[in-house]
Coordinates of C-alpha atoms and ligand atoms in Angstrom, one line a residue:
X308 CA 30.3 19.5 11.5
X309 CA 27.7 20.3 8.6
X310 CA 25.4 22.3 8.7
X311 CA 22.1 22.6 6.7
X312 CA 18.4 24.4 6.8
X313 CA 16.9 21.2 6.4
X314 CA 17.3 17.7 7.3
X315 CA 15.6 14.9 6.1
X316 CA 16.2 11.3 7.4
X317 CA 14.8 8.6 5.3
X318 CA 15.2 8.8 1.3
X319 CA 11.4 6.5 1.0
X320 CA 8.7 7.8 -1.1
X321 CA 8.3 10.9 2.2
X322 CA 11.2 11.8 2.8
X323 CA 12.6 11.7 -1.2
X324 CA 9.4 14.0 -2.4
X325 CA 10.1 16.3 0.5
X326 CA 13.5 17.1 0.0
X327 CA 12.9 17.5 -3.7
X328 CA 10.3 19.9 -3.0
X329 CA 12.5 22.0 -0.5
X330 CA 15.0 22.2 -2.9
X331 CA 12.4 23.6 -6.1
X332 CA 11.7 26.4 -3.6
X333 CA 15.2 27.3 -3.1
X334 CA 16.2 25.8 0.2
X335 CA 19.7 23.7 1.4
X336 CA 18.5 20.0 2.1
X337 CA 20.6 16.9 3.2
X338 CA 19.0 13.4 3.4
X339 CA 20.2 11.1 5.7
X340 CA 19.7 7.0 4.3
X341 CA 21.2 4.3 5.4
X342 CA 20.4 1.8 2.0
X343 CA 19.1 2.3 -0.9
X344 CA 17.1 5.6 -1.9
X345 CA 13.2 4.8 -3.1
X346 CA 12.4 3.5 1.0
X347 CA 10.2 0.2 1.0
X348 CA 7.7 1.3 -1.7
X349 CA 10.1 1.0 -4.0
X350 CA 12.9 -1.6 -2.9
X351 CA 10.4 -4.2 -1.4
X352 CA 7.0 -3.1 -1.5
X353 CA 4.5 -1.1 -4.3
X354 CA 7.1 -1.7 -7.3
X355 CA 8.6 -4.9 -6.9
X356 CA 5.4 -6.6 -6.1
X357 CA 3.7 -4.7 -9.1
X358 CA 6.3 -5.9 -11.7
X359 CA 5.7 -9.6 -10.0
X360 CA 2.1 -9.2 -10.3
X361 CA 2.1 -8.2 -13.9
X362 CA 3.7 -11.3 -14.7
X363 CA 2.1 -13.6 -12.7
X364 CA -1.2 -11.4 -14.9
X365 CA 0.7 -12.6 -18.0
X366 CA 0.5 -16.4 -16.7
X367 CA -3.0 -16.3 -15.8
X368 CA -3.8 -14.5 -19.6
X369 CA -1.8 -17.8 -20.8
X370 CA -3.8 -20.2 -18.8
X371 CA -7.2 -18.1 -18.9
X372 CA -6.3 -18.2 -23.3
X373 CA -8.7 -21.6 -23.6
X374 CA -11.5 -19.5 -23.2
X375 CA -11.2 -17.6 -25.5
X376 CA -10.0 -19.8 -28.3
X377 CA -6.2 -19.4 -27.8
X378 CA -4.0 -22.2 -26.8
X379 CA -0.8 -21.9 -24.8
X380 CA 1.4 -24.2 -23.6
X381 CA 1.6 -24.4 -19.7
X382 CA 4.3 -21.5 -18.9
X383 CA 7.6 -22.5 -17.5
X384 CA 8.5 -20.4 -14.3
X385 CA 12.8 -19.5 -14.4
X386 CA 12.1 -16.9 -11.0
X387 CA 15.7 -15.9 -10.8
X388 CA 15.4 -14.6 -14.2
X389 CA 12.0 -13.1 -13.2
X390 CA 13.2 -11.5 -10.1
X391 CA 16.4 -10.3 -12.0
X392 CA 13.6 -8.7 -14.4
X393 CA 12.2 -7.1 -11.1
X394 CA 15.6 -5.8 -9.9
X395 CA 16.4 -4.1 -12.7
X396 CA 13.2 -2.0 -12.7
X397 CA 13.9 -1.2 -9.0
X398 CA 17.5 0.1 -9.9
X399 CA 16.8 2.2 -12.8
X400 CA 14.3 3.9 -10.2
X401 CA 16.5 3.9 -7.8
X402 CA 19.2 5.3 -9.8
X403 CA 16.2 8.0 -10.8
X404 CA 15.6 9.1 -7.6
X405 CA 19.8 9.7 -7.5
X406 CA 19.7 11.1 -10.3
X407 CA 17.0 14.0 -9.0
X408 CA 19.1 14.5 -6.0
X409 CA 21.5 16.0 -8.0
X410 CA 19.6 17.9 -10.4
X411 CA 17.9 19.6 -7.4
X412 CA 21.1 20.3 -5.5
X413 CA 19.6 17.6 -2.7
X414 CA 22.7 16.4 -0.5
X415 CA 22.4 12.5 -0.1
X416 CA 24.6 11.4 3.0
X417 CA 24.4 7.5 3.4
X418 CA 24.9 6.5 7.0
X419 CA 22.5 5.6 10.3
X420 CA 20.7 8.8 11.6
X421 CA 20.3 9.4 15.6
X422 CA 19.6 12.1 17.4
X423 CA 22.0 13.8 19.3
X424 CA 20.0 16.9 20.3
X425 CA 16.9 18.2 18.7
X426 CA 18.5 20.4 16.0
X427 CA 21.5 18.0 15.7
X428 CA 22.1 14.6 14.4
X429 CA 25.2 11.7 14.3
X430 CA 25.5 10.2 11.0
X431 CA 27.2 6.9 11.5
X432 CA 28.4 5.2 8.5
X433 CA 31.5 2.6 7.8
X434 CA 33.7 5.9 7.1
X435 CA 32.5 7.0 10.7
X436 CA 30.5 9.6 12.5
X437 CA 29.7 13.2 11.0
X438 CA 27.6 15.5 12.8
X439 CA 24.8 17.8 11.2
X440 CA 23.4 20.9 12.4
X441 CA 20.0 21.6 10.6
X442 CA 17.5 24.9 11.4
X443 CA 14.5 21.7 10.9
X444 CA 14.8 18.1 11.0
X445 CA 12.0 16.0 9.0
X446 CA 11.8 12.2 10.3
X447 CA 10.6 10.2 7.5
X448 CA 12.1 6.5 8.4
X449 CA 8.6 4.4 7.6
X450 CA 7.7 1.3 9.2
X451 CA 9.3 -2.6 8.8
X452 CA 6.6 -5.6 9.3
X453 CA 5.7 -6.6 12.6
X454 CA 6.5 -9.8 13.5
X455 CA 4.7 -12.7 15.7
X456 CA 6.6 -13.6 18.3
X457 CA 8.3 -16.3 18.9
X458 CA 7.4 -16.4 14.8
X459 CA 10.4 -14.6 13.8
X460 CA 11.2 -14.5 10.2
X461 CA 14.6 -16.2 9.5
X462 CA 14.1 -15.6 5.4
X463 CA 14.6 -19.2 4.8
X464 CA 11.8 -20.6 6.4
X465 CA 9.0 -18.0 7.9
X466 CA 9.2 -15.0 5.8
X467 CA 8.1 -10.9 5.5
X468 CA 7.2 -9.3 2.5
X469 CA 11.0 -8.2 2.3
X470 CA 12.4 -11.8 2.3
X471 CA 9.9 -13.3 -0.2
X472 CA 11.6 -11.0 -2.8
X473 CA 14.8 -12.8 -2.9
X474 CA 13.2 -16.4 -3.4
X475 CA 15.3 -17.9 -5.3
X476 CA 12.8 -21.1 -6.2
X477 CA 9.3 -21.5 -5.5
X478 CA 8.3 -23.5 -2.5
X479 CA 5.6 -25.9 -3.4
X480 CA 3.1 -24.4 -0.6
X481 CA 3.4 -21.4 1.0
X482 CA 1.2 -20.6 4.0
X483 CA -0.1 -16.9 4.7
X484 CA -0.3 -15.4 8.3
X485 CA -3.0 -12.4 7.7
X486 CA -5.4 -11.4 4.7
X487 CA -4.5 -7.8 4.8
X488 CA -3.0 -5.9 2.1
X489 CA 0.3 -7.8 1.7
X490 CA -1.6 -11.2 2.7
X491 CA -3.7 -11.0 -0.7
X492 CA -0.9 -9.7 -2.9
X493 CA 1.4 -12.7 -2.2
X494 CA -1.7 -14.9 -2.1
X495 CA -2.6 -13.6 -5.8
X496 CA 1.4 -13.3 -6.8
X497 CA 2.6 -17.0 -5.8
X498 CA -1.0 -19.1 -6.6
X499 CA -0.8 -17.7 -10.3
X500 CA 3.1 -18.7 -9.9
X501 CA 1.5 -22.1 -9.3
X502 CA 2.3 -22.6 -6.0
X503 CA -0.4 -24.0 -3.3
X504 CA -1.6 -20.9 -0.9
X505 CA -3.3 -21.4 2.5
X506 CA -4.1 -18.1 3.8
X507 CA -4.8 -17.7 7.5
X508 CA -6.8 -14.6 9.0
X509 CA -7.5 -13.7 12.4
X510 CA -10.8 -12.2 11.5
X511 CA -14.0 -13.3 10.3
X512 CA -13.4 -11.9 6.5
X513 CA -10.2 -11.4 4.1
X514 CA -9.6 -7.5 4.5
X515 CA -11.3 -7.2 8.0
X516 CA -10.9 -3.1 7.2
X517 CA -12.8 -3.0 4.6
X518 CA -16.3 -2.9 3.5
X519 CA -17.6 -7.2 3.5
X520 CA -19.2 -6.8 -0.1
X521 CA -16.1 -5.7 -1.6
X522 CA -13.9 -8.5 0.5
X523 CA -16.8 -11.6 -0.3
X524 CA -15.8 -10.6 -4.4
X525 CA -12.1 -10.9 -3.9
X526 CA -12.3 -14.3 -1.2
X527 CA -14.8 -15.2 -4.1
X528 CA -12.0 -14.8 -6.7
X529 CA -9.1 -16.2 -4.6
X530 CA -11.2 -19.4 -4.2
X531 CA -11.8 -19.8 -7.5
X532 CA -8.1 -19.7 -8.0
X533 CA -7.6 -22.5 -5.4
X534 CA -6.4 -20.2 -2.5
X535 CA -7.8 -21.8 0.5
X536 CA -8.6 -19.5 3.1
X537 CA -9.4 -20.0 6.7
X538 CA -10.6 -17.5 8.6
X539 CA -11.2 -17.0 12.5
X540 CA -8.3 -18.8 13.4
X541 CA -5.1 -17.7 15.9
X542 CA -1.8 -19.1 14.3
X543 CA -0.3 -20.3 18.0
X544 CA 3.2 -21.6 16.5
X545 CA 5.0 -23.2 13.1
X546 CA 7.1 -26.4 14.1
X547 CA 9.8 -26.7 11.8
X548 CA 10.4 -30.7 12.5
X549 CA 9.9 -33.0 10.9
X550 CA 8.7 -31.0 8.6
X551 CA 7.3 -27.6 9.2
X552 CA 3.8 -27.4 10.5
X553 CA 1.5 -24.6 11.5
X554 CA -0.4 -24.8 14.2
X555 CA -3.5 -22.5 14.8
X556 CA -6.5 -22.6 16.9
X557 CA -10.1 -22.4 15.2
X558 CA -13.0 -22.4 17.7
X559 CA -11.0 -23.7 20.7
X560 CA -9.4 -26.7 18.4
X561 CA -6.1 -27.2 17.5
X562 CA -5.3 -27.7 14.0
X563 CA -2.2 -27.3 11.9
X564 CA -1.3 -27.3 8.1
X565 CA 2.3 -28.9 7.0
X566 CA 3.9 -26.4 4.5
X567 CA 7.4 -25.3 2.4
X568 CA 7.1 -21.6 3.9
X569 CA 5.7 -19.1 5.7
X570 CA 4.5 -15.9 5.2
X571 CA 3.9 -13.2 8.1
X572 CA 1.9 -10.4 7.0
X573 CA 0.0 -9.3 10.0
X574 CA 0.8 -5.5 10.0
X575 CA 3.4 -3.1 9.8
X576 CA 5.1 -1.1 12.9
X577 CA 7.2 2.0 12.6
X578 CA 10.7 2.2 12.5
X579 CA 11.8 5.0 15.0
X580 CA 13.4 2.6 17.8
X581 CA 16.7 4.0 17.0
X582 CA 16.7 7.2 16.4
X583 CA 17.1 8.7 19.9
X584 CA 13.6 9.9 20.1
X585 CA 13.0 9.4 24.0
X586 CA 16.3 11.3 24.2
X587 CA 14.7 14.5 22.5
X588 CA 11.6 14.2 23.7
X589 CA 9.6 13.5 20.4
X590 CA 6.5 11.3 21.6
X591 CA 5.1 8.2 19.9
X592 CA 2.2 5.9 20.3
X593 CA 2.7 2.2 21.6
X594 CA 3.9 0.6 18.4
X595 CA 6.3 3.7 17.6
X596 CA 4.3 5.6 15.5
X597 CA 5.0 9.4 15.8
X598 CA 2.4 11.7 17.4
X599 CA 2.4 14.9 14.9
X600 CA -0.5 17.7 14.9
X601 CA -2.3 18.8 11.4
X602 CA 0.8 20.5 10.4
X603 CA 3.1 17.8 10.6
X604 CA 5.1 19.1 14.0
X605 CA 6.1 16.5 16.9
X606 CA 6.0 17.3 20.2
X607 CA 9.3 18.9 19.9
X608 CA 9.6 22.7 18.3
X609 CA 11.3 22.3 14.3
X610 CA 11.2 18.3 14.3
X611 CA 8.5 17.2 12.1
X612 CA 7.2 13.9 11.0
X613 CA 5.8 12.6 7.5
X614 CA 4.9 9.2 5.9
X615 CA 4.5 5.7 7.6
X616 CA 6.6 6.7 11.0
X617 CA 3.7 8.4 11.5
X618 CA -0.3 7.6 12.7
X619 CA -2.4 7.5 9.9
X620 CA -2.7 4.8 6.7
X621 CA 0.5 2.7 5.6
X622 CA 0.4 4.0 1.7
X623 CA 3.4 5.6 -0.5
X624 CA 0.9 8.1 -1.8
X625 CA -0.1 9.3 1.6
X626 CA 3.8 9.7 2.3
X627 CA 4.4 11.3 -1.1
X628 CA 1.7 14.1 -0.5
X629 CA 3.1 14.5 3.1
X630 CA 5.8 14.8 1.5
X631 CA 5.1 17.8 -0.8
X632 CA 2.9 19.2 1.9
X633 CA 5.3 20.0 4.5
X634 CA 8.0 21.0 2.1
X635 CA 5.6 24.0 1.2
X636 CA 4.0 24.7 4.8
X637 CA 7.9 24.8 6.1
X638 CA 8.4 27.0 2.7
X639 CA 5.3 29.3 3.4
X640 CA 3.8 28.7 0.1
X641 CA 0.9 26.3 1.2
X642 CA -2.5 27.2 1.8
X643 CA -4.6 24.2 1.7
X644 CA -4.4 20.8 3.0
X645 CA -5.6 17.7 0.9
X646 CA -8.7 15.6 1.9
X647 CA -8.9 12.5 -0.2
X648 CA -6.3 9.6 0.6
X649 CA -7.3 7.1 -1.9
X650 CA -6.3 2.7 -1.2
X651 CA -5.4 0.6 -4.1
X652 CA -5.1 -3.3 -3.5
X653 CA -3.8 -5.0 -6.5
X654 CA -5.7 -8.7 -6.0
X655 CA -8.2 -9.7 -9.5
X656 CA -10.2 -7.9 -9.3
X657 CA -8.7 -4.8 -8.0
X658 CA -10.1 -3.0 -4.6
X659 CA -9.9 0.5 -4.4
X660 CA -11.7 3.1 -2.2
X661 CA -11.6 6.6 -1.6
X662 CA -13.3 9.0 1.2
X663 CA -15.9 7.7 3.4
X664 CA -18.6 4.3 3.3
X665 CA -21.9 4.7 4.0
X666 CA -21.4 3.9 7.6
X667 CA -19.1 6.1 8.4
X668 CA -20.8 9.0 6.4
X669 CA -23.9 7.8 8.6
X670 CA -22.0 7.7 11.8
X671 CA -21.0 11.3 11.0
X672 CA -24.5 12.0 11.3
X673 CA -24.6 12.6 7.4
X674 CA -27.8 12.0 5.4
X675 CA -26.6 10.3 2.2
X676 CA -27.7 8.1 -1.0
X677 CA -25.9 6.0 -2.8
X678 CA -25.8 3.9 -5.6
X679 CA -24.3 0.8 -6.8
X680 CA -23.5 -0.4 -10.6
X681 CA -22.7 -3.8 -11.0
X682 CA -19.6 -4.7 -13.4
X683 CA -21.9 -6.6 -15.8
X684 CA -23.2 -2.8 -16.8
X685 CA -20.0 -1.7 -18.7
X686 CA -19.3 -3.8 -21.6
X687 CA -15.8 -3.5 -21.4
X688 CA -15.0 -5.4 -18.4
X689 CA -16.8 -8.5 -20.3
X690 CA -14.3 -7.5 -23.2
X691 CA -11.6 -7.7 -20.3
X692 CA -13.0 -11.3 -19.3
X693 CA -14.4 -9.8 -15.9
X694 CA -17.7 -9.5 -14.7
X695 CA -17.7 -9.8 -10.8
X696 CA -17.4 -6.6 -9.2
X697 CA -19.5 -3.4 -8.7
X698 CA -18.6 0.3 -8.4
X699 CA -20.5 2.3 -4.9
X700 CA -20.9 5.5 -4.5
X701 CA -22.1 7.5 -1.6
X702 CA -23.4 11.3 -1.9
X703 CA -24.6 14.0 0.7
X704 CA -28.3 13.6 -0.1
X705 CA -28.9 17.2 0.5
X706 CA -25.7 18.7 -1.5
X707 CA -25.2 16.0 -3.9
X708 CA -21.3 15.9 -2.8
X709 CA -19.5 13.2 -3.8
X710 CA -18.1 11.7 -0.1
X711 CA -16.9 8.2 -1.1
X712 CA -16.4 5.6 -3.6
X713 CA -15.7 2.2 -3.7
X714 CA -14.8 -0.1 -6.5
X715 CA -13.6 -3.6 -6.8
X716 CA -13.2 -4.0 -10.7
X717 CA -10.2 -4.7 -13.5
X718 CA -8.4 -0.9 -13.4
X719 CA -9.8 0.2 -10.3
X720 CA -6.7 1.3 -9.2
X721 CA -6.7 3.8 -12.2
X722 CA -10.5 4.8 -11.6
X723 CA -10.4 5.8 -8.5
X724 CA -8.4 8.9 -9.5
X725 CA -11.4 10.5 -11.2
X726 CA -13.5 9.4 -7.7
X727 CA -10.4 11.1 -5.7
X728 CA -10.7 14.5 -7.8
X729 CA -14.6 14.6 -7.1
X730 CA -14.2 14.1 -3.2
X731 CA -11.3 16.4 -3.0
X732 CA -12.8 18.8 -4.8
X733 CA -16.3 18.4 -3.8
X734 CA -18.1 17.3 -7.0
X735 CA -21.5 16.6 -6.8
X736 CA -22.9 13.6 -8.9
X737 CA -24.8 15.9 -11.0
X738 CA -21.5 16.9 -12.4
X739 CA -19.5 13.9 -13.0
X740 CA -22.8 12.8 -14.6
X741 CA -22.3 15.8 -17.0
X742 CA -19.4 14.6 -18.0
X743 CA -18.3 12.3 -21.4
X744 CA -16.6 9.2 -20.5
X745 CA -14.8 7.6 -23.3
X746 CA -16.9 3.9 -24.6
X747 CA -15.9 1.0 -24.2
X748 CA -13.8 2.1 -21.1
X749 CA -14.2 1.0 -17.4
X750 CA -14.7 4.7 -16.2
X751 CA -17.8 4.1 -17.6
X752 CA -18.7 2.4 -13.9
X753 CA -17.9 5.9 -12.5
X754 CA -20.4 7.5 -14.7
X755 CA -23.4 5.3 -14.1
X756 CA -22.6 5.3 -10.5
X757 CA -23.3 8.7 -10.5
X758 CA -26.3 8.7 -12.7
X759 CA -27.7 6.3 -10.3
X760 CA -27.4 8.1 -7.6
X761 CA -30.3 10.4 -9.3
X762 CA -32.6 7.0 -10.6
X763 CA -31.3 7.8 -14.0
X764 CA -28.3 5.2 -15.5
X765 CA -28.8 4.0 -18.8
X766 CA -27.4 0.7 -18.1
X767 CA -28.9 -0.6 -15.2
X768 CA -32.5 -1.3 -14.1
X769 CA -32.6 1.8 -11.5
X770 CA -34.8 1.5 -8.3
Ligands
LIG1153 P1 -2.9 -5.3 7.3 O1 -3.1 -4.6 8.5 O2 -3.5 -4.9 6.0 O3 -3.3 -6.9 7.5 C1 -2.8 -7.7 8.5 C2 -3.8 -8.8 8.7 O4 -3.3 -9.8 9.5 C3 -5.2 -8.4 9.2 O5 -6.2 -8.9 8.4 C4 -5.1 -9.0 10.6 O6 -6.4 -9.3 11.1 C5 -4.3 -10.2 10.4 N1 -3.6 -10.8 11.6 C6 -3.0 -10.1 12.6 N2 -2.5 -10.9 13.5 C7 -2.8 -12.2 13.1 C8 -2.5 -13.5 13.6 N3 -1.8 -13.7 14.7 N4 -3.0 -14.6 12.9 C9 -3.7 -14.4 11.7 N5 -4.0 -13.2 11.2 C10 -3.5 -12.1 11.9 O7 -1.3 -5.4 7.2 P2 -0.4 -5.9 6.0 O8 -1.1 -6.7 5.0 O9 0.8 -6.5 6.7 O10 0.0 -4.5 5.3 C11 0.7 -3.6 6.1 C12 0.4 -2.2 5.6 O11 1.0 -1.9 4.4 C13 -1.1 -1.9 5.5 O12 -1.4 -0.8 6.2 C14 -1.3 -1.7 4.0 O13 -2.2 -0.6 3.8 C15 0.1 -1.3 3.5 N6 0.3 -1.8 2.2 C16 -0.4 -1.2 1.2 C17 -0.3 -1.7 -0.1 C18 -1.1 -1.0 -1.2 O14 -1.5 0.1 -1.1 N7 -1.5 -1.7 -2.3 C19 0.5 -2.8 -0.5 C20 1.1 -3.4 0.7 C21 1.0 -2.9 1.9

């Protein structure tokens, strides 16, 4: 038996940052995780996928060259090498996450956790079962993709987003069950790969979540790259003979598309089936995600809950500030909680979007302006070879506040920190307006936006 102040089972980007954290302010952690340290984010999901996408960039750059004067032969796709490239990125972070562990004094046991009773849990690994006693347990096991039933990914024919990492050749077509998050990525990864994408979505738009001006500029941009995307439809079943078919309905017709592959991206559920939860009486919703109050607590006393397992939005960031949060509420040293959860999609051009839309500042019964600076206003995303897209911002109209922004735009995943730090910090538009932003750089957008918002951007016709 070993015993321990603090627990954490799951080594992803919540349960990692957490158990770091715990152990800069001095406290005895063990993590519990049964595969690799660095959870989905960064075995199959935010890193992997990044390091794809940045070479499937390069192929576009090659192809995109004619434009601007510069020929290129057509490039010549080798994907084990190109995954290999991937993997070793992924280990050496892996092997940093290790190697942090044991700078911090964090204990990493490898094994399967479960419950045995609230302040105790089995480890089972191949060398057996070992028992821990810990003062507080954190559950931070994420979420796995949901799957369709009857649809069930075998990782030769219908994939997940795990599976379609260890491709070892390109299918000719690949077809796309959801334009969500993962839905686009792939859809953006394997048509600049060269292979043909069908994407098919339940919902009238690609990204039903999100605002449709930002989702008609990506569906825009995915079209223009030869993605064809039907939406409205309900895939019913994929036929794998003769040759594999999917069938979906689209206004009460049945229609079906003949393909290589599959791709099912249609959400994610969390993973907390097996850890004995029912046994100690820690409550989750219908798909498994746990219930947790503002301070991270289940509905058990000293069993707390961060990252995807939990309700609330699917991103590594989210999980990582969860992470860091609950280390120093637990620690006593925490006095504020953070606002701003900013969303990066990585299609071209980049979404991103932080705090609230106009709707939902109006449904809050807020009165607010906003502005809305197209790309064509900043002369470096012309110099980048973009200019679809638009940066929106949305302000309290009586205390200028910054409440959201949205931008879909080459970097927006890097300029939507600066719209993150006005929202958490409460920023009004006056003062990001007072502020120099470096020429010719896209944070530019950022800085008109919020000149707009008071009729006074240099480089747009204000209303
Ligand atoms: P998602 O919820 O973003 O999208 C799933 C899509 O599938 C929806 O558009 C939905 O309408 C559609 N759908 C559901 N059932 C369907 C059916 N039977 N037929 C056709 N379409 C159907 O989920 P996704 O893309 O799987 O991503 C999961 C989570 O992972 C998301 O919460 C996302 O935020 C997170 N994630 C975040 C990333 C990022 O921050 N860049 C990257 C990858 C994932």
């Amino acid at each position: 038996m070993t015993e321990c102040d603090f627990l954490v089972i799951g080594a992803g980007p919540a349960g990692y940052v957490c158990a770091i954290r715990l152990a800069q302010l001095g406290k005895k952690v063990i993590v519990v995780e049964r595969e690799r340290v660095g959870g989905v984010c960064l075995n199959w999901g935010c890193i992997p996928v990044k390091a794809l996408l940045h070479a499937a960039q390069t192929v576009r750059d090659a192809t995109e060259g004619k434009r601007l004067g510069l020929m290129f032969l057509p490039p010549e796709i080798d994907l084990v090498a190109l995954y290999g490239w991937k993997g070793r990125i992924v280990d050496r972070l892996v092997r940093g996450i290790e190697y942090l562990f044991k700078v911090n004094g964090v204990e990493l046991v490898r094994g399967n956790a479960r419950f045995a009773a609230p302040g105790e849990v089995v480890v089972e690994s191949q060398d057996g079962e070992q028992r821990i006693l810990a003062s507080q347990v954190i559950i931070a096991t994420g979420s796995m993709p949901t799957v369709l039933s009857g649809m069930e990914p075998d990782g030769k024919v219908i994939l997940d987003s795990n599976s379609a990492l260890r491709l070892v050749e390109l299918p000719k077509h690949i077809v796309i069950i959801g334009a969500g998050v993962i839905g686009l990525e792939f859809a953006t990864l394997f048509s600049r790969l060269g292979v043909k994408v069908t994407v098919l979505e339940l919902e009238n738009q690609v990204l039903p979540g999100f605002d449709t001006d930002l989702a008609q500029v990506v569906e825009k941009a995915l079209d223009r790259e030869g993605v064809a995307f039907h939406p409205g439809v309900k895939v019913s079943q994929i036929a794998r003979e003769p040759v594999v078919t999917v069938h979906y309905d689209k206004d009460g017709t049945d229609q079906a598309v003949e393909t290589d592959k599959v791709l099912v991206a249609v959400g994610r559920r969390a993973l907390s089936h097996e850890l004995g939860l029912d046994w100690v009486g820690v409550k989750t919703d219908r798909r498994g995600f746990i219930k947790t109050d503002g301070a991270y607590r289940t509905t058990v006393p000293n069993i707390y809950a961060i990252g995807d397992v939990t309700e609330g939005p699917l991103l590594a960031h989210r999980a990582m500030a969860e992470g860091i949060a609950l280390a120093e509420l637990l620690a006593g040293t925490r006095k504020w909680k953070f606002r701003a959860i900013p969303s990066c999609i990585y299609t071209d051009p980049e979404v991103a979007v932080v705090g609230m839309t106009e709707k939902e500042a109006q449904e809050k019964g807020r009165e607010v302006k906003t502005s809305r600076v197209p790309l064509s206003a900043v002369g470096r995303s012309l110099t980048l070879g973009r200019s679809e897209g638009f940066c929106k911002m949305v302000v309290d109209a009586k205390t200028d506040k910054v409440l959201g922004v949205s931008i879909v735009a080459p970097q927006a995943d890097v300029l939507i920190a600066e719209a993150s730090v006005a929202v958490e910090l409460g920023l009004t538009a006056g003062e990001l307006g007072r502020v120099v932003h470096p020429h010719p750089t896209m944070s530019e957008l950022l800085f008109e936006a919020a000149e707009a918002i008071h009729g006074r951007a240099i480089h747009i016709a204000n209303r």
